[in-house]
Short mmCIF file of C-alpha atoms and ligand atoms in Angstrom, two decimals:
data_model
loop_
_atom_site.label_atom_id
_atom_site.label_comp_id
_atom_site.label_asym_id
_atom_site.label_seq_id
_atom_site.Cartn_x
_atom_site.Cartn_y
_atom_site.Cartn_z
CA UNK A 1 -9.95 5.30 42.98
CA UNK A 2 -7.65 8.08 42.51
CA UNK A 3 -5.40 9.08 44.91
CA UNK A 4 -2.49 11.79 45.66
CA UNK A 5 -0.01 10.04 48.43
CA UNK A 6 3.12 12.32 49.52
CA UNK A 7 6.09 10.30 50.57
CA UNK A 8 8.26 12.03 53.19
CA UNK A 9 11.02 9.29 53.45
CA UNK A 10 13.15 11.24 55.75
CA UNK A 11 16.44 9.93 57.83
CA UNK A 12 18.05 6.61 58.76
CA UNK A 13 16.17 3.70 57.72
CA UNK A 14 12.83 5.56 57.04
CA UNK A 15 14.02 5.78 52.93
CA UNK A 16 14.17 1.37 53.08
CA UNK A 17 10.95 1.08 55.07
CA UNK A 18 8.98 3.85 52.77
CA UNK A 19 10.46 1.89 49.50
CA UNK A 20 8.82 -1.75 50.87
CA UNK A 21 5.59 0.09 51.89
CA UNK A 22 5.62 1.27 48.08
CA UNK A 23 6.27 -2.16 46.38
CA UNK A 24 3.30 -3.32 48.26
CA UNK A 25 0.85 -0.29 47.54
CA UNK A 26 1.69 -0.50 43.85
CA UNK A 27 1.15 -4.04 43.90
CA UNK A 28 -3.04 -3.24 45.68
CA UNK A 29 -2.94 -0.45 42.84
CA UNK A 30 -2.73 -3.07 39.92
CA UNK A 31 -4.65 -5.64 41.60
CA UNK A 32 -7.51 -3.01 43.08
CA UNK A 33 -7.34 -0.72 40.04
CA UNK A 34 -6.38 2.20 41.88
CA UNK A 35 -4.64 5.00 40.50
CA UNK A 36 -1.87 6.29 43.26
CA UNK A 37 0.01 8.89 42.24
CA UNK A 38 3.31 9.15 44.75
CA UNK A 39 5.29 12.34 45.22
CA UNK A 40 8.31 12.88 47.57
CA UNK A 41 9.17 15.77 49.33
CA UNK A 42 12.06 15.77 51.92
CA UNK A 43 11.67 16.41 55.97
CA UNK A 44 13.97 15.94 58.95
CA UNK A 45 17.94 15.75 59.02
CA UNK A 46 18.18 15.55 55.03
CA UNK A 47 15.83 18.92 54.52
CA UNK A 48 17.98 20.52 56.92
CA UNK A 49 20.91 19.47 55.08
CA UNK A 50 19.23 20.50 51.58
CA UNK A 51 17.86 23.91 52.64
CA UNK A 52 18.54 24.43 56.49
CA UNK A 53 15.22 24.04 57.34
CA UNK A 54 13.38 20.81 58.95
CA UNK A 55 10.25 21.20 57.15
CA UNK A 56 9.92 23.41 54.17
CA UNK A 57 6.89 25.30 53.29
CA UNK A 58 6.81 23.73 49.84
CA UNK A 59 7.03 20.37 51.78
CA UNK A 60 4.00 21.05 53.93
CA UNK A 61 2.19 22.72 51.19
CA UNK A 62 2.77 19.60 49.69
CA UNK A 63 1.16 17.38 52.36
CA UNK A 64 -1.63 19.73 52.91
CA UNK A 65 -2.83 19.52 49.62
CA UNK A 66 -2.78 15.77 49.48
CA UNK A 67 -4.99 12.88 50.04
CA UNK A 68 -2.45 10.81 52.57
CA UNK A 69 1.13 11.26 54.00
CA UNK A 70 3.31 8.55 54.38
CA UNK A 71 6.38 8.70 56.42
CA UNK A 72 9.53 6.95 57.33
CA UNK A 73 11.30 8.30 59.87
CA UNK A 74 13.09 11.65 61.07
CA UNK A 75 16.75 12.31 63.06
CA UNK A 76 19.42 10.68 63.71
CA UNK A 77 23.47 11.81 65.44
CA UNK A 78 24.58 13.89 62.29
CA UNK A 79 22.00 16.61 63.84
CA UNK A 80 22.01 15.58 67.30
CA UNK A 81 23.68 18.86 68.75
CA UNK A 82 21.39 20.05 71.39
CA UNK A 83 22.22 23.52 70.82
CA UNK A 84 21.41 23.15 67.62
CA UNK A 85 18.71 25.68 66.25
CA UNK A 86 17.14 23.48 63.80
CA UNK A 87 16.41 19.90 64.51
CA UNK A 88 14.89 17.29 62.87
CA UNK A 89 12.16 16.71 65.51
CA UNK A 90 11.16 19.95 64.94
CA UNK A 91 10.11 19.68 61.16
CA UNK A 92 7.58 16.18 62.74
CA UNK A 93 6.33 18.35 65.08
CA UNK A 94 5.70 21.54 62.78
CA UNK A 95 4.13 18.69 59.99
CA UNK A 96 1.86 17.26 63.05
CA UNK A 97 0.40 21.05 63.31
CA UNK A 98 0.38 21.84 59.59
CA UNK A 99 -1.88 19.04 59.30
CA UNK A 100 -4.02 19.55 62.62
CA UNK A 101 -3.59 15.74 62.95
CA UNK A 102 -4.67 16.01 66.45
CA UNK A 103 -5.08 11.77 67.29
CA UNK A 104 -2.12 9.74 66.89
CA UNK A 105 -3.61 6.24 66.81
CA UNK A 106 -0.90 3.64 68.08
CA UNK A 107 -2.15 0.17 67.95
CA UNK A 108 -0.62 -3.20 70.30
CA UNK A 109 -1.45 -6.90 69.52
CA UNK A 110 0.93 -9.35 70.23
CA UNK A 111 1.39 -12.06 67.22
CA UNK A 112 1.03 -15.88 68.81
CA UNK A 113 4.71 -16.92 67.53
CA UNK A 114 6.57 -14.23 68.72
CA UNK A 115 6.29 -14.24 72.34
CA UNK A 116 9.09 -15.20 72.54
CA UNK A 117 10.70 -12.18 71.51
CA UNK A 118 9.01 -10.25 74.15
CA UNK A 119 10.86 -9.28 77.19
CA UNK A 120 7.75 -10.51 78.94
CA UNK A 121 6.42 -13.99 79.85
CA UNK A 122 3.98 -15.78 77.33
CA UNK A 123 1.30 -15.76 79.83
CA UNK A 124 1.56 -12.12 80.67
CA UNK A 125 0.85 -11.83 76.87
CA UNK A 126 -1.84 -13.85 76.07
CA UNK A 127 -5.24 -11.51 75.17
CA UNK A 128 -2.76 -8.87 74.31
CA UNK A 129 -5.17 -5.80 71.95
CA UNK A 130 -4.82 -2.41 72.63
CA UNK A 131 -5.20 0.78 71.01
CA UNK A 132 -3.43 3.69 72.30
CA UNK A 133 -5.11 6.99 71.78
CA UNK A 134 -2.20 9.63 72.33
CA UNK A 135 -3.30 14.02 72.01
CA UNK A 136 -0.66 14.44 69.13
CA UNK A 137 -0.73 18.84 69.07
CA UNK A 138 -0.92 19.75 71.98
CA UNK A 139 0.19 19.66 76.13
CA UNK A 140 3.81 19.63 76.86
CA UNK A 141 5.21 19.84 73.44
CA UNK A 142 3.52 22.61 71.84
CA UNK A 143 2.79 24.77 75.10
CA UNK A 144 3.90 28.11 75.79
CA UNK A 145 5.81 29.84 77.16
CA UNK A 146 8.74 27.66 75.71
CA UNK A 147 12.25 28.58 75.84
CA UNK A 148 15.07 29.36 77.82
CA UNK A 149 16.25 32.79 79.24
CA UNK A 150 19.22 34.05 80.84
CA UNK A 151 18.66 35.58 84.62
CA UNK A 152 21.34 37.04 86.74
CA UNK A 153 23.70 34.44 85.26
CA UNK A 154 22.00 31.52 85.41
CA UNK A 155 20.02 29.69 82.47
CA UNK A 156 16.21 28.64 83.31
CA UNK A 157 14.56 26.56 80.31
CA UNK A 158 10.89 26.06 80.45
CA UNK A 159 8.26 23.80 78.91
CA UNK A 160 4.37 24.07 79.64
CA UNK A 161 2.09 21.73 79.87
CA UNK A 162 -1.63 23.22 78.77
CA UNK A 163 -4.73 22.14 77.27
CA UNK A 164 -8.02 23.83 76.17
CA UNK A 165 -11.37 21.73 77.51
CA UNK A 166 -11.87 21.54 73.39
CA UNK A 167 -8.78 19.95 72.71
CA UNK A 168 -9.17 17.37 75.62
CA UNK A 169 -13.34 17.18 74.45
CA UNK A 170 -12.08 15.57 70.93
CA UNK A 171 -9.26 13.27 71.50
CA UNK A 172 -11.37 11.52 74.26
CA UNK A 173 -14.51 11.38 72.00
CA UNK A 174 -12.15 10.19 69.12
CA UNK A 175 -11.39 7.53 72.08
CA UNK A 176 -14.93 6.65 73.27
CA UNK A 177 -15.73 6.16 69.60
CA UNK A 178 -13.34 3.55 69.05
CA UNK A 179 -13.91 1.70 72.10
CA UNK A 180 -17.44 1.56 70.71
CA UNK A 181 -15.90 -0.86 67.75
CA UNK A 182 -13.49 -2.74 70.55
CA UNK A 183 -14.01 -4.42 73.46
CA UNK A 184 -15.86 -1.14 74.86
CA UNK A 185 -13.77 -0.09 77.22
CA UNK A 186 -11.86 3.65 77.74
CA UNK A 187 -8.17 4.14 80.26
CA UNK A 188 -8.04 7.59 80.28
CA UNK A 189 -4.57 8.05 81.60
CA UNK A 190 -3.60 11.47 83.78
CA UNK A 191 -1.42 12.96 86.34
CA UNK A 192 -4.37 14.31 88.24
CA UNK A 193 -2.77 13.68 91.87
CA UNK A 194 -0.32 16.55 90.72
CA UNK A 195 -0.83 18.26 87.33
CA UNK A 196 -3.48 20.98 86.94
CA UNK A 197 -4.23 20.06 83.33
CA UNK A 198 -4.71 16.50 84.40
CA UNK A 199 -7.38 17.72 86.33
CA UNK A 200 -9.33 19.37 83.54
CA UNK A 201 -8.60 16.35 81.67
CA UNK A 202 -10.16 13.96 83.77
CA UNK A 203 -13.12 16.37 84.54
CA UNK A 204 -14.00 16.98 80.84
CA UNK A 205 -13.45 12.77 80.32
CA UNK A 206 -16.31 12.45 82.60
CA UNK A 207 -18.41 14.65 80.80
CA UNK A 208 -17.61 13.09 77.40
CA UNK A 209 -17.78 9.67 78.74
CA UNK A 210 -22.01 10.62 80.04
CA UNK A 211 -22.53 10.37 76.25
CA UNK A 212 -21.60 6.66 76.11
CA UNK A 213 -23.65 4.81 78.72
CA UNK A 214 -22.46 1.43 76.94
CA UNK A 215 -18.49 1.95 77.28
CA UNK A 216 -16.97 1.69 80.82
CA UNK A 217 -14.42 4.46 81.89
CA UNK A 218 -11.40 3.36 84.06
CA UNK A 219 -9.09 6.89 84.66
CA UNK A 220 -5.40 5.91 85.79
CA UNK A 221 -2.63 7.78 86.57
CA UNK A 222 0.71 7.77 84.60
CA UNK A 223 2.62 6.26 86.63
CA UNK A 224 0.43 3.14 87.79
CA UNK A 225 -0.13 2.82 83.82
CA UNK A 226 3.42 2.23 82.98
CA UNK A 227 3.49 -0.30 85.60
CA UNK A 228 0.27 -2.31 84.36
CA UNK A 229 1.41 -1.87 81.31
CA UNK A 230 4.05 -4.24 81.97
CA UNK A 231 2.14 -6.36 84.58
CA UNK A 232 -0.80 -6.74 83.30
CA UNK A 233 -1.08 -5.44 79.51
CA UNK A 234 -4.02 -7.34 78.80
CA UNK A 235 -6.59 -5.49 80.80
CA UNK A 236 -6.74 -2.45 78.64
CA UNK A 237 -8.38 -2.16 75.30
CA UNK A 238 -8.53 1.86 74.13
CA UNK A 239 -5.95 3.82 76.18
CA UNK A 240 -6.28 7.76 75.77
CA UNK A 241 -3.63 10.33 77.11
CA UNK A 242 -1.90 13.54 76.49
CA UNK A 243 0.73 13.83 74.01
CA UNK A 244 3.95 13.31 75.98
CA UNK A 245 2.25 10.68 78.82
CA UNK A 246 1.18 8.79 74.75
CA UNK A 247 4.84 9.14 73.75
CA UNK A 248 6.39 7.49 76.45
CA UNK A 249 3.33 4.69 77.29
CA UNK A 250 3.39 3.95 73.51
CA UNK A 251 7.21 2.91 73.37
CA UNK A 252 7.16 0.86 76.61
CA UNK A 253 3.46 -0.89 74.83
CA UNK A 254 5.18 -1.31 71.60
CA UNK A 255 8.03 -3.17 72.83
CA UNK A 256 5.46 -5.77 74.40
CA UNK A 257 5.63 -7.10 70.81
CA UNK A 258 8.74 -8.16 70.61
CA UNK A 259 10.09 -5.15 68.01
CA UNK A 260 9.18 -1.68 68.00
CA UNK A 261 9.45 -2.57 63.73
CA UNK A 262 6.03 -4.14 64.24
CA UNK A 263 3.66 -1.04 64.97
CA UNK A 264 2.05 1.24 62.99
CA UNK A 265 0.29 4.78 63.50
CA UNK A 266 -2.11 6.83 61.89
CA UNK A 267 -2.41 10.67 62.94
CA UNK A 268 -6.04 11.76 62.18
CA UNK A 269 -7.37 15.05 62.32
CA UNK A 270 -11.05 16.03 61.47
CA UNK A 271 -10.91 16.13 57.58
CA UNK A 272 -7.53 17.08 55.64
CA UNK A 273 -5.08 14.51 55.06
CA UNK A 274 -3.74 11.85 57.48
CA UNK A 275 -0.35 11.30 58.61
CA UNK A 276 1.04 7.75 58.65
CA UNK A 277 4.19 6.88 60.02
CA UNK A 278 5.71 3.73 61.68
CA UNK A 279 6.29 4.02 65.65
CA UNK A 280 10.14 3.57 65.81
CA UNK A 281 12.81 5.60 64.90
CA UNK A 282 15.25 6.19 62.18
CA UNK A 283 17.99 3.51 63.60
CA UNK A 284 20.89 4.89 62.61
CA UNK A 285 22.70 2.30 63.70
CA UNK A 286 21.29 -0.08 60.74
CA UNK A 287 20.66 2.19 58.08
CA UNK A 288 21.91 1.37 55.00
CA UNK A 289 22.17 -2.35 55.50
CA UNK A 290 18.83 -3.36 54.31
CA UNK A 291 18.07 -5.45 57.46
CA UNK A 292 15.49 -2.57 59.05
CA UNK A 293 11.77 -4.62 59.47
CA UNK A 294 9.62 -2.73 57.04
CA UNK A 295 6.46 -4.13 58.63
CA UNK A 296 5.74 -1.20 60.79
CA UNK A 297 5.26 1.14 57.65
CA UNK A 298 3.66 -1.12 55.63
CA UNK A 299 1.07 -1.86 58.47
CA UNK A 300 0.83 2.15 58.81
CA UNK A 301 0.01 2.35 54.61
CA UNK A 302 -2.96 -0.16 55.54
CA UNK A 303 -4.00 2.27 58.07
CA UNK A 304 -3.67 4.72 55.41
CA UNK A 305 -6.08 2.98 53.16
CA UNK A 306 -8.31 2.23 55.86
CA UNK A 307 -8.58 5.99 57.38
CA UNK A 308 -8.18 8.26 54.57
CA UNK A 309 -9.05 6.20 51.41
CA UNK A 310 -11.30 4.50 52.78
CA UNK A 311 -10.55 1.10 50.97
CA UNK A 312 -11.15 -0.92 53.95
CA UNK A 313 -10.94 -4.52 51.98
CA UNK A 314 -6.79 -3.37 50.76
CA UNK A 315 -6.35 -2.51 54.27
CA UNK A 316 -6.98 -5.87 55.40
CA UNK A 317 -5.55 -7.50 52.60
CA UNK A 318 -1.88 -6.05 53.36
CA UNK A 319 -2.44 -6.57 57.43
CA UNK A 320 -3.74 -10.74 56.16
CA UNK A 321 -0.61 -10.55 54.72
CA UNK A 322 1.87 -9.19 57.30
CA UNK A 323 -0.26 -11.78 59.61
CA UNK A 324 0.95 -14.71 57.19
CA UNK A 325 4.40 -13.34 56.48
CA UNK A 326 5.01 -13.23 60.61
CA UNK A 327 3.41 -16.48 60.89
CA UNK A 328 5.77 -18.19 58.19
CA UNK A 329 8.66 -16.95 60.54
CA UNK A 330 10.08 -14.23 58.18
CA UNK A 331 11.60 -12.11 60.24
CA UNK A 332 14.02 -9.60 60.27
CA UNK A 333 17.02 -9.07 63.02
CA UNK A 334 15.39 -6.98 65.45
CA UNK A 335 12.72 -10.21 65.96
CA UNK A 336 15.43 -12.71 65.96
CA UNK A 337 15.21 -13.30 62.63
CA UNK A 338 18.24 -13.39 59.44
CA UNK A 339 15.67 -12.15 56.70
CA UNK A 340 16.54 -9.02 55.00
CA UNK A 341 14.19 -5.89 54.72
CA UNK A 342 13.48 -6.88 51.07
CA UNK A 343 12.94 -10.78 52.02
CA UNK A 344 9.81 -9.66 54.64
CA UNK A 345 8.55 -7.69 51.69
CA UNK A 346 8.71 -10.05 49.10
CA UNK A 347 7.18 -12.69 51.45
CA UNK A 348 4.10 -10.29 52.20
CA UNK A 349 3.62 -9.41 48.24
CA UNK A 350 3.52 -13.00 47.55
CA UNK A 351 0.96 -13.44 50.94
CA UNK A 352 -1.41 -10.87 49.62
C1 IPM B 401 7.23 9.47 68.20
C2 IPM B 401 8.62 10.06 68.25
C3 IPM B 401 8.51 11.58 68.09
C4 IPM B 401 7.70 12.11 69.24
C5 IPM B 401 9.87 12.30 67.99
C6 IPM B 401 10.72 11.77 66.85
C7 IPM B 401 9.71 13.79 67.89
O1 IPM B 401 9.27 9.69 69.42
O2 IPM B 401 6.54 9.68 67.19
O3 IPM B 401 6.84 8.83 69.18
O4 IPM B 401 8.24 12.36 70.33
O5 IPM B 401 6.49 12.29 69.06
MG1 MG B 402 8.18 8.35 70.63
#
């Protein structure tokens, strides 16, 4: 297959991570016969640098017109100023939009040999598989009105949190479905004891969830989630929530791990291009030193095979291969580990 991949590298370590996730994609593209055809456009701190703005329109134009975007990662203290007007968040959260990708799928399994590396105790880990659903467009970080305003003096700064019943409708289908695949099970996670748009939330989850008689619905509130999350992980399977509830849930899941490094995430939308970007951040603190673990992006370019190429086989291939490299004990710093970012990624071209 043919197949146009944009590369949006962006800040910290996201240019070392992107460049592993590329050695191993060229190496599926000789041994697949693929053709991929990689072009990279610039987004975050170092667009803002290059042209003052976060995301470009050539940039998105870019992405919109292609078959899969990979990314690294965005931000980092350089452009940190919170009165700053332009921010690197913002050209993420403007790409997110462009591209509609309304599902941000953000999957946890814990790897046998590294429970140790969790802050949790081996037996809390054991049956460890989730897959976090989180609304990636909409609710507190798009709503309006957003902004601040000056009153008699004093500075009021305001964020909404909204949702339309058809925005709600298709991340929780998008949930059901999956479950369908999994262990059949759906934790639809709200703040309906306090938050109007929880409410409609949970009301139009019941209505989606009549449509599958064969997956069982379990609706939690936030706060009791973060707690089982931590004291009982195992008991949830798909986990669907709104966009900032997802953002918060998914780092406290991720670290269950052992590394944020480890997870992947693919942004889906219905049609156009995907979005696939590792979970953690741009880790300023190690950039440069070619010690960042590159197996979060690599794991998101098998997601990017799976969902928008639909190569399913070179999907598994690379995550078979992450599976043995982790297994072997090559591990980078944040695991515990001395191997470099380039070590893990030879070790998983020679696995796959
Ligand atoms: C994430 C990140 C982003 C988010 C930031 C960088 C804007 O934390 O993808 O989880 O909040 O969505
Ligand atoms: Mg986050």
């Amino acid at each position: 297959m043919q197949a146009n991949i944009v590369l949006l590298p962006g800040d910290g370590i996201g240019p070392e991570v992107v460049a592993a996730a590329i050695k191993v994609l060229k190496a599926l593209e000789t041994r697949f016969g693929h053709t991929f055809s990689f072009s990279e456009h610039m987004i975050g701190g170092c667009s803002i640098d290059a042209s003052g703005k976060s995301l470009t329109d050539e940039t998105l134009k870019a992405c919109q017109a292609a078959d899969a975007v990979l990314l690294g990662a965005v931000g980092g203290p350089k452009w940190d100023d919170p009165k700053a007007n332009e921010r690197p968040e913002k050209g993420l959260l403007a790409l997110r939009k462009g591209l509609a990708v309304f599902a941000n799928l953000r999957p946890v399994k814990v790897y046998p040999n590294l429970v140790d590396a969790s802050p949790l105790r081996p037996e809390k880990l054991a049956g460890v598989d989730m897959m976090v659903v989180r609304e990636l467009t909409g609710g507190l970080y798009f709503g309006e009105p957003k902004g601040r305003e000056q009153i008699d003096g004093r500075t009021r700064a305001v964020d909404t949190m909204a949702y339309w019943d058809d925005e709600i409708r298709r991340i929780v289908d998008m949930a059901f479905q999956l479950a369908r695949g999994r262990r059949k099970k759906v934790t639809s996670v709200d703040k309906a004891n306090v938050l109007e748009s929880s409410r409609l939330w949970r009301q139009v989850t019941a209505e989606v969830a009549t449509g599958y008689p064969d997956i069982k619905l379990e609706n939690m509130l936030v706060d009791t989630a973060s707690m089982r999350l931590v004291s009982n992980p195992s008991e949830f399977d798909v986990v669907v929530t709104e966009n900032m509830f997802g953002d918060i849930l998914t780092d406290e899941a991720a670290v269950l791990t052992g590394s944020m490094g480890l997870l992947p995430s693919a942004s889906l939308g219905s049609g156009g291009p995907g979005l696939y970007e590792p979970i953690h951040g741009s880790a300023p603190d190690i950039a440069g030193k070619g010690i960042a673990n590159p197996v979060g992006t690599i794991l998101s370019s098998a997601f990017m095979l799976r969902y928008s190429l639909k190569l399913e086989k070179e999907a598994s291939s690379i995550e078979a291969a992450v599976e043995k490299t982790i297994a072997g004990g090559h591990l980078t710093a944040d695991l515990g580990g001395t191997a470099t970012t380039s070590e893990v990624t030879e070790t998983i071209l020679a696995n796959l």
